[in-house]
XYZ file of N, CA, C and O in Angstrom:
572
model
N 58.339 27.425 165.128
C 58.478 28.414 164.081
C 57.108 28.740 163.505
O 56.331 27.843 163.204
N 56.818 30.008 163.334
C 55.536 30.419 162.776
C 55.519 30.168 161.276
O 56.533 30.298 160.605
N 54.357 29.806 160.737
C 54.274 29.594 159.289
C 54.437 30.907 158.539
O 54.080 31.966 159.043
N 55.006 30.820 157.349
C 55.125 32.002 156.494
C 53.768 32.293 155.891
O 53.134 31.416 155.322
N 53.315 33.504 156.040
C 51.985 33.870 155.562
C 52.058 34.901 154.462
O 52.940 35.738 154.422
N 51.102 34.823 153.626
C 50.929 35.739 152.502
C 49.502 36.218 152.668
O 48.573 35.469 152.464
N 49.303 37.433 153.133
C 47.959 37.937 153.418
C 47.559 38.949 152.368
O 48.376 39.742 151.912
N 46.302 38.917 151.974
C 45.802 39.829 150.952
C 44.541 40.513 151.419
O 43.698 39.893 152.051
N 44.427 41.761 151.095
C 43.185 42.478 151.313
C 42.473 42.558 149.973
O 43.037 43.037 148.998
N 41.261 42.070 149.905
C 40.541 42.002 148.650
C 39.581 43.153 148.440
O 39.000 43.271 147.379
N 39.379 44.005 149.419
C 38.228 44.880 149.347
C 37.051 43.948 149.566
O 37.191 42.928 150.209
N 35.917 44.219 148.996
C 34.812 43.265 149.066
C 34.670 42.668 147.683
O 34.539 43.376 146.701
N 34.726 41.356 147.614
C 34.754 40.686 146.328
C 33.859 39.464 146.390
O 33.933 38.693 147.325
N 33.028 39.297 145.394
C 32.230 38.089 145.295
C 33.068 37.011 144.632
O 33.710 37.262 143.624
N 33.081 35.840 145.199
C 33.856 34.741 144.640
C 32.916 33.563 144.419
O 32.294 33.072 145.344
N 32.819 33.105 143.183
C 31.967 31.961 142.862
C 32.761 30.680 143.022
O 33.979 30.691 142.964
N 32.078 29.577 143.238
C 32.754 28.289 143.291
C 33.586 28.098 142.038
O 33.227 28.565 140.967
N 34.695 27.383 142.143
C 35.614 27.247 141.017
C 35.357 26.009 140.180
O 36.070 25.754 139.241
N 34.353 25.221 140.498
C 34.040 24.040 139.709
C 33.282 24.461 138.467
O 32.236 25.082 138.557
N 33.839 24.173 137.270
C 33.160 24.622 136.058
C 31.841 23.894 135.852
O 31.712 22.723 136.174
N 30.884 24.628 135.338
C 29.582 24.050 135.045
C 29.620 23.358 133.689
O 30.285 23.809 132.778
N 28.888 22.268 133.554
C 28.784 21.580 132.274
C 27.757 22.280 131.387
O 27.909 22.326 130.187
N 26.697 22.808 131.989
C 25.629 23.496 131.262
C 25.109 24.613 132.156
O 25.293 24.550 133.358
N 24.446 25.607 131.699
C 24.151 25.916 130.314
C 25.211 26.803 129.678
O 25.070 27.233 128.548
N 26.301 27.107 130.373
C 27.281 28.076 129.889
C 28.583 27.405 129.453
O 29.644 28.006 129.546
N 28.518 26.174 128.953
C 29.718 25.424 128.594
C 30.532 26.108 127.508
O 31.741 25.923 127.433
N 29.918 26.928 126.689
C 30.626 27.604 125.603
C 31.455 28.789 126.088
O 32.288 29.310 125.362
N 31.266 29.218 127.334
C 31.979 30.374 127.870
C 33.348 29.978 128.405
O 33.588 28.826 128.758
N 34.232 30.952 128.498
C 35.537 30.744 129.132
C 35.310 30.497 130.626
O 34.226 30.782 131.149
N 36.333 29.999 131.356
C 36.167 29.836 132.803
C 35.761 31.130 133.495
O 34.887 31.123 134.358
N 36.359 32.250 133.092
C 35.990 33.532 133.707
C 34.556 33.894 133.358
O 33.813 34.411 134.199
N 34.135 33.612 132.127
C 32.763 33.884 131.709
C 31.763 33.046 132.476
O 30.701 33.523 132.877
N 32.103 31.757 132.699
C 31.221 30.886 133.479
C 31.103 31.392 134.911
O 30.019 31.430 135.480
N 32.247 31.805 135.483
C 32.221 32.308 136.860
C 31.378 33.572 136.950
O 30.603 33.740 137.880
N 31.525 34.458 135.966
C 30.767 35.706 135.982
C 29.278 35.464 135.797
O 28.452 36.240 136.283
N 28.901 34.375 135.115
C 27.492 34.103 134.851
C 26.790 33.432 136.033
O 25.575 33.366 136.065
N 27.556 32.932 137.000
C 26.963 32.281 138.171
C 26.777 33.291 139.289
O 27.569 34.212 139.438
N 25.757 33.095 140.109
C 25.614 33.976 141.273
C 26.739 33.717 142.269
O 27.249 32.608 142.361
N 27.142 34.755 142.975
C 28.185 34.598 143.984
C 27.693 33.664 145.079
O 26.547 33.715 145.484
N 28.593 32.806 145.546
C 28.216 31.894 146.614
C 28.691 32.379 147.974
O 28.259 31.876 148.983
N 29.610 33.332 147.973
C 30.045 33.935 149.221
C 30.810 35.215 148.903
O 31.175 35.471 147.769
N 31.035 36.006 149.918
C 31.791 37.247 149.796
C 33.053 37.098 150.642
O 32.999 36.587 151.754
N 34.193 37.534 150.107
C 35.450 37.496 150.855
C 36.054 38.889 150.852
O 35.994 39.590 149.848
N 36.646 39.304 151.988
C 37.315 40.597 152.033
C 38.805 40.473 152.315
O 39.534 41.450 152.275
N 39.274 39.262 152.600
C 40.707 39.042 152.782
C 41.001 37.553 152.625
O 40.103 36.721 152.666
N 42.283 37.267 152.408
C 42.699 35.870 152.306
C 44.096 35.732 152.879
O 44.868 36.682 152.902
N 44.382 34.524 153.357
C 45.699 34.222 153.900
C 46.195 32.945 153.236
O 45.502 31.928 153.225
N 47.400 33.034 152.688
C 48.063 31.873 152.117
C 49.085 31.404 153.135
O 50.006 32.139 153.480
N 48.909 30.208 153.652
C 49.858 29.616 154.587
C 50.746 28.688 153.775
O 50.328 27.617 153.339
N 51.983 29.126 153.526
C 52.891 28.360 152.676
C 53.233 27.006 153.292
O 53.358 26.021 152.569
N 53.384 26.948 154.603
C 53.769 25.688 155.238
C 52.655 24.657 155.144
O 52.922 23.461 155.077
N 51.412 25.106 155.130
C 50.247 24.222 155.022
C 49.771 24.067 153.586
O 48.920 23.238 153.301
N 50.268 24.941 152.709
C 49.805 25.010 151.318
C 48.286 25.163 151.268
O 47.583 24.451 150.570
N 47.823 26.130 152.066
C 46.385 26.391 152.100
C 46.121 27.877 151.894
O 46.903 28.720 152.321
N 45.027 28.169 151.207
C 44.563 29.530 150.987
C 43.206 29.631 151.649
O 42.279 28.905 151.292
N 43.097 30.511 152.645
C 41.860 30.665 153.395
C 41.269 32.029 153.105
O 41.974 33.038 153.177
N 39.998 32.063 152.744
C 39.286 33.305 152.471
C 38.437 33.668 153.677
O 37.838 32.783 154.306
N 38.394 34.959 154.000
C 37.681 35.452 155.171
C 36.721 36.567 154.788
O 36.974 37.327 153.861
N 35.650 36.666 155.539
C 34.725 37.790 155.478
C 34.567 38.307 156.899
O 34.121 37.559 157.771
N 34.988 39.542 157.130
C 34.906 40.161 158.460
C 35.526 39.276 159.537
O 34.980 39.126 160.632
N 36.651 38.660 159.217
C 37.384 37.846 160.179
C 36.898 36.415 160.311
O 37.518 35.615 161.001
N 35.806 36.071 159.663
C 35.272 34.708 159.717
C 35.687 33.931 158.475
O 35.541 34.421 157.352
N 36.183 32.725 158.679
C 36.598 31.892 157.550
C 35.374 31.489 156.732
O 34.382 31.014 157.282
N 35.446 31.721 155.410
C 34.330 31.345 154.545
C 34.692 30.220 153.573
O 33.812 29.511 153.099
N 35.962 30.042 153.270
C 36.365 28.991 152.353
C 37.851 28.727 152.522
O 38.613 29.616 152.835
N 38.265 27.484 152.298
C 39.683 27.131 152.342
C 39.995 26.236 151.164
O 39.201 25.360 150.813
N 41.157 26.475 150.549
C 41.581 25.709 149.382
C 42.994 25.180 149.585
O 43.821 25.845 150.204
N 43.280 24.033 149.043
C 44.635 23.526 148.960
C 45.252 24.175 147.728
O 44.603 24.289 146.694
N 46.518 24.610 147.828
C 47.141 25.321 146.719
C 48.485 24.704 146.347
O 49.143 24.061 147.156
N 48.865 24.925 145.111
C 50.202 24.591 144.633
C 51.000 25.889 144.643
O 50.463 26.963 144.382
N 52.266 25.798 144.946
C 53.127 26.975 144.989
C 54.220 26.844 143.932
O 54.313 25.830 143.249
N 55.061 27.853 143.815
C 56.160 27.830 142.854
C 57.125 26.685 143.110
O 57.026 25.966 144.097
N 58.098 26.546 142.235
C 59.014 25.402 142.310
C 59.933 25.441 143.519
O 60.534 24.444 143.879
N 60.067 26.598 144.174
C 60.959 26.744 145.322
C 60.305 27.694 146.331
O 60.830 28.765 146.600
N 59.153 27.337 146.909
C 58.372 28.301 147.688
C 58.931 28.669 149.056
O 58.537 29.678 149.625
N 59.852 27.884 149.608
C 60.339 28.130 150.963
C 61.217 29.378 150.989
O 62.097 29.546 150.146
N 60.960 30.252 151.950
C 61.741 31.474 152.085
C 61.073 32.656 151.403
O 60.118 32.507 150.655
N 61.608 33.835 151.666
C 61.069 35.068 151.119
C 61.537 35.274 149.687
O 62.700 35.047 149.377
N 60.630 35.705 148.829
C 61.006 36.023 147.450
C 61.953 37.209 147.475
O 61.667 38.236 148.086
N 63.102 37.088 146.802
C 64.088 38.160 146.817
C 64.456 38.657 145.425
O 64.993 39.747 145.287
N 64.190 37.845 144.391
C 64.557 38.272 143.045
C 63.718 37.530 142.009
O 63.158 36.469 142.279
N 63.668 38.111 140.828
C 62.946 37.490 139.724
C 63.549 36.117 139.421
O 64.774 35.946 139.438
N 62.679 35.145 139.217
C 63.132 33.818 138.823
C 63.526 32.897 139.950
O 63.949 31.772 139.699
N 63.402 33.334 141.214
C 63.816 32.457 142.314
C 62.777 31.385 142.638
O 63.032 30.489 143.428
N 61.593 31.469 142.017
C 60.570 30.442 142.210
C 59.886 30.486 143.565
O 59.150 29.580 143.918
N 60.117 31.538 144.322
C 59.543 31.637 145.665
C 58.233 32.408 145.655
O 57.979 33.232 144.788
N 57.427 32.121 146.660
C 56.160 32.817 146.852
C 56.410 33.980 147.809
O 56.990 33.778 148.875
N 56.005 35.204 147.434
C 56.249 36.357 148.315
C 55.602 36.176 149.687
O 54.595 35.483 149.829
N 56.210 36.815 150.681
C 55.668 36.828 152.040
C 55.414 38.268 152.432
O 56.239 39.139 152.188
N 54.266 38.521 153.015
C 53.935 39.871 153.450
C 52.465 40.155 153.267
O 51.672 39.255 153.012
N 52.103 41.412 153.405
C 50.724 41.850 153.226
C 50.636 42.553 151.879
O 51.393 43.488 151.607
N 49.730 42.087 151.036
C 49.577 42.609 149.684
C 48.106 42.881 149.407
O 47.234 42.508 150.186
N 47.849 43.487 148.264
C 46.495 43.780 147.820
C 46.280 43.160 146.452
O 47.228 42.944 145.711
N 45.032 42.901 146.133
C 44.696 42.465 144.785
C 44.643 43.726 143.933
O 43.846 44.619 144.186
N 45.525 43.797 142.943
C 45.604 44.983 142.084
C 44.661 44.900 140.894
O 44.338 45.913 140.298
N 44.268 43.711 140.540
C 43.389 43.574 139.388
C 43.204 42.126 139.006
O 43.718 41.222 139.662
N 42.461 41.948 137.937
C 42.183 40.625 137.396
C 42.698 40.558 135.971
O 42.821 41.582 135.303
N 42.958 39.367 135.507
C 43.321 39.167 134.114
C 42.169 38.427 133.447
O 42.102 37.200 133.500
N 41.247 39.149 132.826
C 40.077 38.502 132.232
C 40.426 37.624 131.029
O 39.638 36.782 130.634
N 41.628 37.781 130.466
C 42.038 36.977 129.305
C 42.916 35.790 129.696
O 43.484 35.130 128.840
N 43.065 35.545 130.980
C 43.925 34.458 131.436
C 43.401 33.103 130.996
O 42.199 32.877 130.925
N 44.325 32.197 130.739
C 43.931 30.827 130.423
C 43.604 30.056 131.709
O 43.185 28.923 131.664
N 43.813 30.698 132.855
C 43.497 30.095 134.146
C 42.226 30.701 134.707
O 41.877 31.829 134.406
N 41.566 29.967 135.599
C 40.331 30.443 136.209
C 40.627 31.504 137.266
O 41.499 31.329 138.108
N 39.897 32.599 137.230
C 39.940 33.647 138.252
C 41.360 34.101 138.560
O 41.883 33.927 139.645
N 42.014 34.672 137.599
C 43.395 35.108 137.718
C 43.459 36.488 138.384
O 42.963 37.467 137.847
N 44.061 36.558 139.574
C 44.117 37.787 140.372
C 45.565 38.253 140.523
O 46.429 37.494 140.961
N 45.831 39.504 140.188
C 47.187 40.066 140.290
C 47.432 40.582 141.702
O 46.630 41.324 142.262
N 48.585 40.222 142.274
C 48.979 40.594 143.628
C 49.931 41.789 143.563
O 50.733 41.904 142.635
N 49.878 42.658 144.554
C 50.642 43.903 144.570
C 52.127 43.742 144.912
O 52.761 44.688 145.366
N 52.696 42.591 144.658
C 54.134 42.379 144.831
C 54.851 42.910 143.609
O 54.374 42.702 142.493
N 55.991 43.563 143.746
C 56.732 43.888 144.969
C 56.296 45.224 145.560
O 55.814 46.094 144.858
N 56.523 45.355 146.851
C 56.267 46.625 147.517
C 57.429 47.573 147.216
O 58.467 47.163 146.673
N 57.280 48.812 147.596
C 58.360 49.796 147.414
C 59.634 49.322 148.124
O 60.737 49.410 147.576
N 59.485 48.821 149.344
C 60.650 48.344 150.112
C 61.301 47.136 149.426
O 62.534 47.025 149.408
N 60.504 46.242 148.876
C 61.067 45.066 148.199
C 61.796 45.462 146.915
O 62.844 44.898 146.589
N 61.279 46.454 146.200
C 61.969 46.958 145.003
C 63.309 47.590 145.392
O 64.336 47.365 144.737
N 63.315 48.378 146.468
C 64.550 49.031 146.925
C 65.585 47.994 147.353
O 66.771 48.105 147.015
N 65.153 46.981 148.090
C 66.064 45.935 148.561
C 66.699 45.209 147.376
O 67.902 44.972 147.339
N 65.882 44.860 146.387
C 66.402 44.181 145.198
C 67.352 45.114 144.435
O 68.398 44.673 143.944
N 67.005 46.397 144.346
C 67.854 47.363 143.662
C 69.226 47.475 144.300
O 70.241 47.563 143.601
N 69.275 47.458 145.627
C 70.560 47.515 146.336
C 71.413 46.284 146.029
O 72.628 46.350 146.044
N 70.754 45.173 145.733
C 71.477 43.935 145.405
C 71.768 43.826 143.907
O 72.393 42.873 143.463
N 71.233 44.784 143.127
C 71.477 44.776 141.691
C 70.672 43.739 140.933
O 71.089 43.284 139.866
N 69.519 43.348 141.482
C 68.661 42.352 140.826
C 67.246 42.900 140.691
O 66.868 43.847 141.366
N 66.476 42.283 139.827
C 65.048 42.611 139.716
C 64.293 41.833 140.778
O 64.568 40.638 140.982
N 63.317 42.470 141.458
C 62.555 41.735 142.470
C 61.546 40.759 141.860
O 60.979 39.928 142.547
N 61.342 40.869 140.552
C 60.298 40.062 139.918
C 58.983 40.800 140.029
O 58.915 41.954 140.422
N 57.941 40.144 139.664
C 56.615 40.741 139.692
C 55.649 39.866 138.950
O 55.922 38.684 138.729
N 54.528 40.434 138.555
C 53.500 39.689 137.839
C 53.091 38.439 138.617
O 52.940 37.353 138.062
N 52.934 38.596 139.924
C 52.523 37.486 140.788
C 51.006 37.380 140.721
O 50.286 38.353 140.930
N 50.530 36.183 140.424
C 49.096 35.949 140.243
C 48.632 34.800 141.136
O 49.384 33.868 141.396
N 47.392 34.908 141.561
C 46.701 33.796 142.208
C 45.667 33.343 141.196
O 44.897 34.165 140.688
N 45.664 32.078 140.873
C 44.726 31.600 139.857
C 44.382 30.138 140.075
O 45.086 29.407 140.762
N 43.298 29.743 139.450
C 42.886 28.342 139.457
C 43.604 27.592 138.360
O 44.616 28.048 137.820
N 43.055 26.458 138.032
C 43.646 25.599 137.007
C 43.160 25.973 135.619
O 42.081 26.533 135.464
N 43.956 25.614 134.586
C 43.448 25.807 133.227
C 42.306 24.835 132.975
O 42.164 23.824 133.680
N 41.461 25.121 131.968
C 40.287 24.279 131.716
C 40.589 22.780 131.595
O 39.809 21.962 132.062
N 41.735 22.427 131.040
C 42.070 21.004 130.864
C 42.198 20.270 132.196
O 42.044 19.053 132.248
N 42.485 21.002 133.269
C 42.669 20.389 134.582
C 41.576 20.773 135.579
O 41.726 20.561 136.768
N 40.503 21.362 135.115
C 39.480 21.901 135.999
C 38.806 20.845 136.869
O 38.273 21.146 137.919
N 38.844 19.593 136.461
C 38.195 18.555 137.263
C 39.160 17.862 138.224
O 38.773 16.946 138.927
N 40.413 18.310 138.288
C 41.419 17.689 139.160
C 41.097 18.006 140.602
O 40.719 19.045 140.968
């Protein structure tokens, strides 16, 4: 069986390491610290392999970074409705960032697609939304 994948097109995006610095920008939020550091690599796409719980970032098809990830409370299977705790499967885009997030580097995913909204509508349920990829809150940044 093939692993369930969640692929994202990032455009071209600079991504800084996610380890918070102790100095000289300790007074800044996690997003502020990340913005104050020089980019360590560029990524143009990423793939989330749910079966491996890994997020791999790519630049022009070459792997540049891989992370272990935590998923929702019920990640197996395709997300079909709001509150099911599943991680969407498909090809999505990063729609934006949440600069006020309490989590590091909070990225909004383009779920649901038009087809996913229609499918949920036929079933009389909300497909959900507000799907984000993010790091840990500051209290857990050293985990």
